[in-house]
JSON list of C-alpha atoms in Angstrom, two decimals:
[
{"chain": "A", "resi": 178, "resn": "MET", "atom": "CA", "xyz": [127.27, 132.73, 63.52]},
{"chain": "A", "resi": 179, "resn": "LYS", "atom": "CA", "xyz": [124.50, 130.98, 64.80]},
{"chain": "A", "resi": 180, "resn": "LYS", "atom": "CA", "xyz": [121.74, 130.07, 62.43]},
{"chain": "A", "resi": 181, "resn": "ASN", "atom": "CA", "xyz": [118.21, 130.57, 62.65]},
{"chain": "A", "resi": 182, "resn": "ASN", "atom": "CA", "xyz": [116.85, 127.44, 63.66]},
{"chain": "A", "resi": 183, "resn": "LEU", "atom": "CA", "xyz": [112.86, 128.15, 62.55]},
{"chain": "A", "resi": 184, "resn": "TYR", "atom": "CA", "xyz": [114.00, 127.50, 59.21]},
{"chain": "A", "resi": 185, "resn": "ASN", "atom": "CA", "xyz": [114.98, 125.06, 57.02]},
{"chain": "A", "resi": 186, "resn": "LEU", "atom": "CA", "xyz": [117.75, 125.12, 54.53]},
{"chain": "A", "resi": 187, "resn": "SER", "atom": "CA", "xyz": [115.30, 126.87, 51.86]},
{"chain": "A", "resi": 188, "resn": "GLY", "atom": "CA", "xyz": [114.38, 129.43, 53.92]},
{"chain": "A", "resi": 189, "resn": "GLU", "atom": "CA", "xyz": [110.53, 127.73, 54.46]},
{"chain": "A", "resi": 190, "resn": "ILE", "atom": "CA", "xyz": [109.34, 127.94, 58.51]},
{"chain": "A", "resi": 191, "resn": "LYS", "atom": "CA", "xyz": [109.36, 124.92, 59.86]},
{"chain": "A", "resi": 192, "resn": "ASN", "atom": "CA", "xyz": [105.71, 122.86, 60.24]},
{"chain": "A", "resi": 193, "resn": "CYS", "atom": "CA", "xyz": [105.25, 123.71, 63.76]},
{"chain": "A", "resi": 194, "resn": "LEU", "atom": "CA", "xyz": [104.08, 127.14, 62.80]},
{"chain": "A", "resi": 195, "resn": "PRO", "atom": "CA", "xyz": [100.49, 128.16, 61.87]},
{"chain": "A", "resi": 196, "resn": "GLU", "atom": "CA", "xyz": [99.50, 127.37, 58.52]},
{"chain": "A", "resi": 197, "resn": "LYS", "atom": "CA", "xyz": [99.28, 131.46, 58.05]},
{"chain": "A", "resi": 198, "resn": "MET", "atom": "CA", "xyz": [102.96, 131.62, 59.14]},
{"chain": "A", "resi": 199, "resn": "LYS", "atom": "CA", "xyz": [104.25, 129.32, 56.44]},
{"chain": "A", "resi": 200, "resn": "GLU", "atom": "CA", "xyz": [103.37, 132.12, 53.40]},
{"chain": "A", "resi": 201, "resn": "LYS", "atom": "CA", "xyz": [106.77, 133.93, 53.00]},
{"chain": "A", "resi": 202, "resn": "SER", "atom": "CA", "xyz": [105.86, 137.65, 54.92]},
{"chain": "A", "resi": 203, "resn": "LYS", "atom": "CA", "xyz": [107.33, 140.13, 56.64]},
{"chain": "A", "resi": 204, "resn": "ARG", "atom": "CA", "xyz": [106.26, 138.96, 59.80]},
{"chain": "A", "resi": 205, "resn": "SER", "atom": "CA", "xyz": [108.99, 139.38, 62.42]},
{"chain": "A", "resi": 206, "resn": "LYS", "atom": "CA", "xyz": [110.52, 136.71, 64.56]},
{"chain": "A", "resi": 207, "resn": "LEU", "atom": "CA", "xyz": [108.59, 137.93, 67.41]},
{"chain": "A", "resi": 208, "resn": "GLU", "atom": "CA", "xyz": [105.82, 137.48, 65.45]},
{"chain": "A", "resi": 209, "resn": "GLU", "atom": "CA", "xyz": [106.38, 134.10, 64.72]},
{"chain": "A", "resi": 210, "resn": "PHE", "atom": "CA", "xyz": [107.70, 133.29, 68.70]},
{"chain": "A", "resi": 211, "resn": "LEU", "atom": "CA", "xyz": [104.22, 134.49, 69.83]},
{"chain": "A", "resi": 212, "resn": "ASN", "atom": "CA", "xyz": [102.06, 132.72, 67.35]},
{"chain": "A", "resi": 213, "resn": "ILE", "atom": "CA", "xyz": [103.52, 129.42, 67.65]},
{"chain": "A", "resi": 214, "resn": "ASP", "atom": "CA", "xyz": [101.29, 126.12, 67.13]},
{"chain": "A", "resi": 215, "resn": "ILE", "atom": "CA", "xyz": [102.67, 124.69, 70.48]},
{"chain": "A", "resi": 216, "resn": "LYS", "atom": "CA", "xyz": [99.83, 121.78, 70.57]},
{"chain": "A", "resi": 217, "resn": "ASN", "atom": "CA", "xyz": [100.97, 120.19, 66.98]},
{"chain": "A", "resi": 218, "resn": "ILE", "atom": "CA", "xyz": [104.79, 121.17, 67.82]},
{"chain": "A", "resi": 219, "resn": "ILE", "atom": "CA", "xyz": [106.52, 117.61, 67.51]},
{"chain": "A", "resi": 220, "resn": "LYS", "atom": "CA", "xyz": [109.90, 117.21, 69.45]},
{"chain": "A", "resi": 221, "resn": "ASP", "atom": "CA", "xyz": [112.60, 118.00, 67.27]},
{"chain": "A", "resi": 222, "resn": "ASP", "atom": "CA", "xyz": [111.10, 121.25, 66.03]},
{"chain": "A", "resi": 223, "resn": "ALA", "atom": "CA", "xyz": [110.30, 122.21, 70.27]},
{"chain": "A", "resi": 224, "resn": "ARG", "atom": "CA", "xyz": [114.21, 121.95, 70.73]},
{"chain": "A", "resi": 225, "resn": "LEU", "atom": "CA", "xyz": [115.46, 124.12, 67.94]},
{"chain": "A", "resi": 226, "resn": "ILE", "atom": "CA", "xyz": [112.52, 126.74, 69.06]},
{"chain": "A", "resi": 227, "resn": "VAL", "atom": "CA", "xyz": [113.51, 126.62, 72.80]},
{"chain": "A", "resi": 228, "resn": "GLU", "atom": "CA", "xyz": [116.89, 127.39, 71.85]},
{"chain": "A", "resi": 229, "resn": "ASP", "atom": "CA", "xyz": [115.84, 130.06, 70.02]},
{"chain": "A", "resi": 230, "resn": "LEU", "atom": "CA", "xyz": [113.07, 131.50, 72.30]},
{"chain": "A", "resi": 231, "resn": "ARG", "atom": "CA", "xyz": [115.88, 131.11, 75.00]},
{"chain": "A", "resi": 232, "resn": "ASP", "atom": "CA", "xyz": [118.12, 133.70, 72.88]},
{"chain": "A", "resi": 233, "resn": "GLU", "atom": "CA", "xyz": [114.82, 136.16, 72.38]},
{"chain": "A", "resi": 234, "resn": "LEU", "atom": "CA", "xyz": [114.21, 136.11, 75.87]},
{"chain": "A", "resi": 235, "resn": "ALA", "atom": "CA", "xyz": [117.75, 136.68, 76.92]},
{"chain": "A", "resi": 236, "resn": "LYS", "atom": "CA", "xyz": [118.05, 139.62, 74.51]},
{"chain": "A", "resi": 237, "resn": "HIS", "atom": "CA", "xyz": [115.04, 141.09, 76.08]},
{"chain": "A", "resi": 238, "resn": "ASN", "atom": "CA", "xyz": [116.16, 140.94, 79.34]},
{"chain": "A", "resi": 239, "resn": "TYR", "atom": "CA", "xyz": [119.17, 142.82, 78.34]},
{"chain": "A", "resi": 240, "resn": "TYR", "atom": "CA", "xyz": [117.04, 145.85, 77.17]},
{"chain": "A", "resi": 241, "resn": "TYR", "atom": "CA", "xyz": [114.92, 145.60, 79.91]},
{"chain": "A", "resi": 242, "resn": "TYR", "atom": "CA", "xyz": [117.21, 145.32, 82.71]},
{"chain": "A", "resi": 243, "resn": "ILE", "atom": "CA", "xyz": [120.59, 146.41, 81.54]},
{"chain": "A", "resi": 244, "resn": "LYS", "atom": "CA", "xyz": [119.81, 149.11, 78.91]},
{"chain": "A", "resi": 245, "resn": "ASP", "atom": "CA", "xyz": [116.76, 150.11, 81.04]},
{"chain": "A", "resi": 246, "resn": "ASN", "atom": "CA", "xyz": [115.09, 150.42, 77.17]},
{"chain": "A", "resi": 247, "resn": "PRO", "atom": "CA", "xyz": [112.49, 147.75, 76.87]},
{"chain": "A", "resi": 248, "resn": "VAL", "atom": "CA", "xyz": [111.51, 147.03, 73.17]},
{"chain": "A", "resi": 249, "resn": "ILE", "atom": "CA", "xyz": [108.59, 144.90, 73.41]},
{"chain": "A", "resi": 250, "resn": "SER", "atom": "CA", "xyz": [105.62, 145.40, 75.94]},
{"chain": "A", "resi": 251, "resn": "ASP", "atom": "CA", "xyz": [105.27, 143.66, 79.15]},
{"chain": "A", "resi": 252, "resn": "HIS", "atom": "CA", "xyz": [102.79, 141.29, 77.81]},
{"chain": "A", "resi": 253, "resn": "GLN", "atom": "CA", "xyz": [104.58, 140.39, 74.58]},
{"chain": "A", "resi": 254, "resn": "TYR", "atom": "CA", "xyz": [107.35, 139.31, 77.15]},
{"chain": "A", "resi": 255, "resn": "ASP", "atom": "CA", "xyz": [105.22, 137.45, 79.16]},
{"chain": "A", "resi": 256, "resn": "MET", "atom": "CA", "xyz": [103.68, 135.65, 76.17]},
{"chain": "A", "resi": 257, "resn": "LEU", "atom": "CA", "xyz": [107.15, 134.77, 75.24]},
{"chain": "A", "resi": 258, "resn": "LEU", "atom": "CA", "xyz": [108.06, 133.31, 78.24]},
{"chain": "A", "resi": 259, "resn": "ARG", "atom": "CA", "xyz": [104.55, 131.25, 78.18]},
{"chain": "A", "resi": 260, "resn": "ASN", "atom": "CA", "xyz": [105.26, 129.96, 75.17]},
{"chain": "A", "resi": 261, "resn": "LEU", "atom": "CA", "xyz": [108.54, 128.56, 76.42]},
{"chain": "A", "resi": 262, "resn": "SER", "atom": "CA", "xyz": [107.11, 127.20, 79.55]},
{"chain": "A", "resi": 263, "resn": "MET", "atom": "CA", "xyz": [104.51, 125.45, 77.57]},
{"chain": "A", "resi": 264, "resn": "ILE", "atom": "CA", "xyz": [106.97, 123.85, 75.05]},
{"chain": "A", "resi": 265, "resn": "GLU", "atom": "CA", "xyz": [108.60, 122.84, 78.47]},
{"chain": "A", "resi": 266, "resn": "LYS", "atom": "CA", "xyz": [105.60, 121.53, 79.74]},
{"chain": "A", "resi": 267, "resn": "LYS", "atom": "CA", "xyz": [105.10, 119.66, 77.14]},
{"chain": "A", "resi": 268, "resn": "TYR", "atom": "CA", "xyz": [108.74, 117.84, 76.41]},
{"chain": "A", "resi": 269, "resn": "PRO", "atom": "CA", "xyz": [110.06, 118.32, 80.33]},
{"chain": "A", "resi": 270, "resn": "GLU", "atom": "CA", "xyz": [113.35, 117.13, 78.94]},
{"chain": "A", "resi": 271, "resn": "LEU", "atom": "CA", "xyz": [114.19, 120.50, 77.14]},
{"chain": "A", "resi": 272, "resn": "ILE", "atom": "CA", "xyz": [114.36, 122.26, 80.34]},
{"chain": "A", "resi": 273, "resn": "THR", "atom": "CA", "xyz": [118.06, 123.29, 81.70]},
{"chain": "A", "resi": 274, "resn": "GLU", "atom": "CA", "xyz": [118.88, 124.79, 84.56]},
{"chain": "A", "resi": 275, "resn": "ASP", "atom": "CA", "xyz": [119.70, 127.74, 82.73]},
{"chain": "A", "resi": 276, "resn": "SER", "atom": "CA", "xyz": [116.16, 128.66, 80.91]},
{"chain": "A", "resi": 277, "resn": "PRO", "atom": "CA", "xyz": [114.38, 131.49, 81.67]},
{"chain": "A", "resi": 278, "resn": "THR", "atom": "CA", "xyz": [111.86, 129.22, 83.19]},
{"chain": "A", "resi": 279, "resn": "GLN", "atom": "CA", "xyz": [113.59, 128.07, 85.86]},
{"chain": "A", "resi": 280, "resn": "ARG", "atom": "CA", "xyz": [114.75, 131.92, 87.38]},
{"chain": "A", "resi": 281, "resn": "ILE", "atom": "CA", "xyz": [113.01, 134.68, 89.21]},
{"chain": "A", "resi": 282, "resn": "GLY", "atom": "CA", "xyz": [114.10, 138.32, 88.59]},
{"chain": "A", "resi": 283, "resn": "ALA", "atom": "CA", "xyz": [117.30, 139.73, 88.00]},
{"chain": "A", "resi": 284, "resn": "PRO", "atom": "CA", "xyz": [120.45, 139.82, 89.71]},
{"chain": "A", "resi": 285, "resn": "LEU", "atom": "CA", "xyz": [120.55, 141.12, 92.93]},
{"chain": "A", "resi": 286, "resn": "GLU", "atom": "CA", "xyz": [123.15, 144.17, 93.78]},
{"chain": "A", "resi": 287, "resn": "GLY", "atom": "CA", "xyz": [125.52, 143.08, 96.59]},
{"chain": "A", "resi": 288, "resn": "GLY", "atom": "CA", "xyz": [125.39, 145.09, 100.08]},
{"chain": "A", "resi": 289, "resn": "PHE", "atom": "CA", "xyz": [122.29, 144.01, 101.44]},
{"chain": "A", "resi": 290, "resn": "SER", "atom": "CA", "xyz": [121.39, 141.81, 104.54]},
{"chain": "A", "resi": 291, "resn": "THR", "atom": "CA", "xyz": [119.35, 138.82, 104.51]},
{"chain": "A", "resi": 292, "resn": "VAL", "atom": "CA", "xyz": [115.57, 139.19, 105.56]},
{"chain": "A", "resi": 293, "resn": "GLU", "atom": "CA", "xyz": [113.26, 136.66, 106.44]},
{"chain": "A", "resi": 294, "resn": "HIS", "atom": "CA", "xyz": [109.65, 137.13, 105.07]},
{"chain": "A", "resi": 295, "resn": "GLY", "atom": "CA", "xyz": [107.14, 136.90, 107.80]},
{"chain": "A", "resi": 296, "resn": "GLU", "atom": "CA", "xyz": [104.60, 135.87, 105.31]},
{"chain": "A", "resi": 297, "resn": "ARG", "atom": "CA", "xyz": [105.15, 134.08, 102.18]},
{"chain": "A", "resi": 298, "resn": "MET", "atom": "CA", "xyz": [104.29, 136.75, 99.08]},
{"chain": "A", "resi": 299, "resn": "LEU", "atom": "CA", "xyz": [102.05, 135.29, 96.44]},
{"chain": "A", "resi": 300, "resn": "SER", "atom": "CA", "xyz": [101.50, 136.08, 92.71]},
{"chain": "A", "resi": 301, "resn": "LEU", "atom": "CA", "xyz": [98.93, 135.14, 90.50]},
{"chain": "A", "resi": 302, "resn": "GLN", "atom": "CA", "xyz": [101.66, 134.10, 88.19]},
{"chain": "A", "resi": 303, "resn": "ASP", "atom": "CA", "xyz": [100.54, 135.81, 84.81]},
{"chain": "A", "resi": 304, "resn": "ALA", "atom": "CA", "xyz": [96.96, 134.97, 84.71]},
{"chain": "A", "resi": 305, "resn": "PHE", "atom": "CA", "xyz": [95.92, 136.15, 81.45]},
{"chain": "A", "resi": 306, "resn": "ASP", "atom": "CA", "xyz": [92.26, 135.05, 81.31]},
{"chain": "A", "resi": 307, "resn": "TYR", "atom": "CA", "xyz": [89.10, 134.14, 83.84]},
{"chain": "A", "resi": 308, "resn": "GLN", "atom": "CA", "xyz": [90.06, 130.54, 84.00]},
{"chain": "A", "resi": 309, "resn": "GLU", "atom": "CA", "xyz": [93.48, 131.28, 85.32]},
{"chain": "A", "resi": 310, "resn": "LEU", "atom": "CA", "xyz": [92.71, 133.46, 87.90]},
{"chain": "A", "resi": 311, "resn": "ASN", "atom": "CA", "xyz": [89.64, 130.85, 88.81]},
{"chain": "A", "resi": 312, "resn": "ASP", "atom": "CA", "xyz": [92.74, 128.16, 88.69]},
{"chain": "A", "resi": 313, "resn": "PHE", "atom": "CA", "xyz": [94.81, 130.77, 91.27]},
{"chain": "A", "resi": 314, "resn": "LEU", "atom": "CA", "xyz": [91.19, 131.24, 93.48]},
{"chain": "A", "resi": 315, "resn": "THR", "atom": "CA", "xyz": [91.24, 127.44, 93.96]},
{"chain": "A", "resi": 316, "resn": "ARG", "atom": "CA", "xyz": [94.65, 126.74, 94.92]},
{"chain": "A", "resi": 317, "resn": "ILE", "atom": "CA", "xyz": [94.39, 129.69, 97.58]},
{"chain": "A", "resi": 318, "resn": "TYR", "atom": "CA", "xyz": [91.51, 128.35, 99.10]},
{"chain": "A", "resi": 319, "resn": "LYS", "atom": "CA", "xyz": [92.99, 124.50, 98.81]},
{"chain": "A", "resi": 320, "resn": "ASP", "atom": "CA", "xyz": [96.42, 124.94, 100.14]},
{"chain": "A", "resi": 321, "resn": "LEU", "atom": "CA", "xyz": [96.15, 128.06, 102.25]},
{"chain": "A", "resi": 322, "resn": "ILE", "atom": "CA", "xyz": [92.95, 128.78, 103.30]},
{"chain": "A", "resi": 323, "resn": "ARG", "atom": "CA", "xyz": [92.26, 125.25, 104.43]},
{"chain": "A", "resi": 324, "resn": "GLY", "atom": "CA", "xyz": [88.58, 125.44, 105.21]},
{"chain": "A", "resi": 325, "resn": "GLU", "atom": "CA", "xyz": [88.51, 128.94, 106.20]},
{"chain": "A", "resi": 326, "resn": "ASN", "atom": "CA", "xyz": [84.89, 130.42, 104.94]},
{"chain": "A", "resi": 327, "resn": "GLU", "atom": "CA", "xyz": [86.07, 134.21, 103.62]},
{"chain": "A", "resi": 328, "resn": "VAL", "atom": "CA", "xyz": [88.97, 135.62, 102.46]},
{"chain": "A", "resi": 329, "resn": "GLU", "atom": "CA", "xyz": [89.57, 139.10, 101.43]},
{"chain": "A", "resi": 330, "resn": "PHE", "atom": "CA", "xyz": [91.71, 140.27, 98.68]},
{"chain": "A", "resi": 331, "resn": "ILE", "atom": "CA", "xyz": [93.41, 143.31, 97.86]},
{"chain": "A", "resi": 332, "resn": "CYS", "atom": "CA", "xyz": [94.12, 144.39, 94.33]},
{"chain": "A", "resi": 333, "resn": "GLU", "atom": "CA", "xyz": [96.36, 146.60, 92.77]},
{"chain": "A", "resi": 334, "resn": "LEU", "atom": "CA", "xyz": [97.81, 147.61, 89.53]},
{"chain": "A", "resi": 335, "resn": "LYS", "atom": "CA", "xyz": [100.73, 145.56, 88.61]},
{"chain": "A", "resi": 336, "resn": "ILE", "atom": "CA", "xyz": [104.31, 147.71, 88.18]},
{"chain": "A", "resi": 337, "resn": "ASP", "atom": "CA", "xyz": [106.29, 145.02, 86.55]},
{"chain": "A", "resi": 338, "resn": "GLY", "atom": "CA", "xyz": [109.95, 144.45, 87.95]},
{"chain": "A", "resi": 339, "resn": "SER", "atom": "CA", "xyz": [109.07, 145.24, 91.50]},
{"chain": "A", "resi": 340, "resn": "ALA", "atom": "CA", "xyz": [108.04, 142.56, 94.70]},
{"chain": "A", "resi": 341, "resn": "VAL", "atom": "CA", "xyz": [108.66, 144.20, 97.55]},
{"chain": "A", "resi": 342, "resn": "ALA", "atom": "CA", "xyz": [107.34, 143.32, 101.48]},
{"chain": "A", "resi": 343, "resn": "LEU", "atom": "CA", "xyz": [107.89, 146.70, 103.65]},
{"chain": "A", "resi": 344, "resn": "VAL", "atom": "CA", "xyz": [107.51, 146.13, 107.14]},
{"chain": "A", "resi": 345, "resn": "TYR", "atom": "CA", "xyz": [106.56, 149.00, 109.63]},
{"chain": "A", "resi": 346, "resn": "GLU", "atom": "CA", "xyz": [106.30, 149.05, 113.36]},
{"chain": "A", "resi": 347, "resn": "ASP", "atom": "CA", "xyz": [104.77, 151.27, 115.50]},
{"chain": "A", "resi": 348, "resn": "GLY", "atom": "CA", "xyz": [104.17, 153.76, 112.27]},
{"chain": "A", "resi": 349, "resn": "LYS", "atom": "CA", "xyz": [107.80, 153.59, 111.56]},
{"chain": "A", "resi": 350, "resn": "PHE", "atom": "CA", "xyz": [109.11, 151.78, 108.68]},
{"chain": "A", "resi": 351, "resn": "ALA", "atom": "CA", "xyz": [111.56, 149.06, 109.88]},
{"chain": "A", "resi": 352, "resn": "ARG", "atom": "CA", "xyz": [112.62, 147.00, 107.07]},
{"chain": "A", "resi": 353, "resn": "GLY", "atom": "CA", "xyz": [112.20, 145.63, 103.71]},
{"chain": "A", "resi": 354, "resn": "ALA", "atom": "CA", "xyz": [112.54, 142.67, 101.52]},
{"chain": "A", "resi": 355, "resn": "PRO", "atom": "CA", "xyz": [112.62, 141.52, 97.89]}
]
């Protein structure tokens, strides 16, 4: 049985967690993961937390994709993934091929033919505040527009788990690709 790596032998929460979380309380593991003090985390603690965060994300992937019964909100999942990503950014040597930060989506079912996208599908990459949205717009203007003065955006409600490009020719559906 795997021991919980966030706790030392006496059961106290490790120092990388915020002061308010060091108090013995009934806080859930999820709350602890959501409140990690990434700025002050040291490498040894980061290594242990990364393992536990990956396990936690794998558990939630199972409930979401296999059981079709998520037990946390999409926002909470995104924040767990973001914390893992920030720790891996701080300590790149902790990145592994099987990390959830290195995968996109769920495995596809077989039986589909390959379709090449005519245009690149872009994403905000989880912009949670104005600055991250502004950074996205800066990348768009710098990398894609290349000097064009105007660009139009269409904003739509995000439906998690779905990304598809549908092509219609002469008003009729021709093909679709994830």
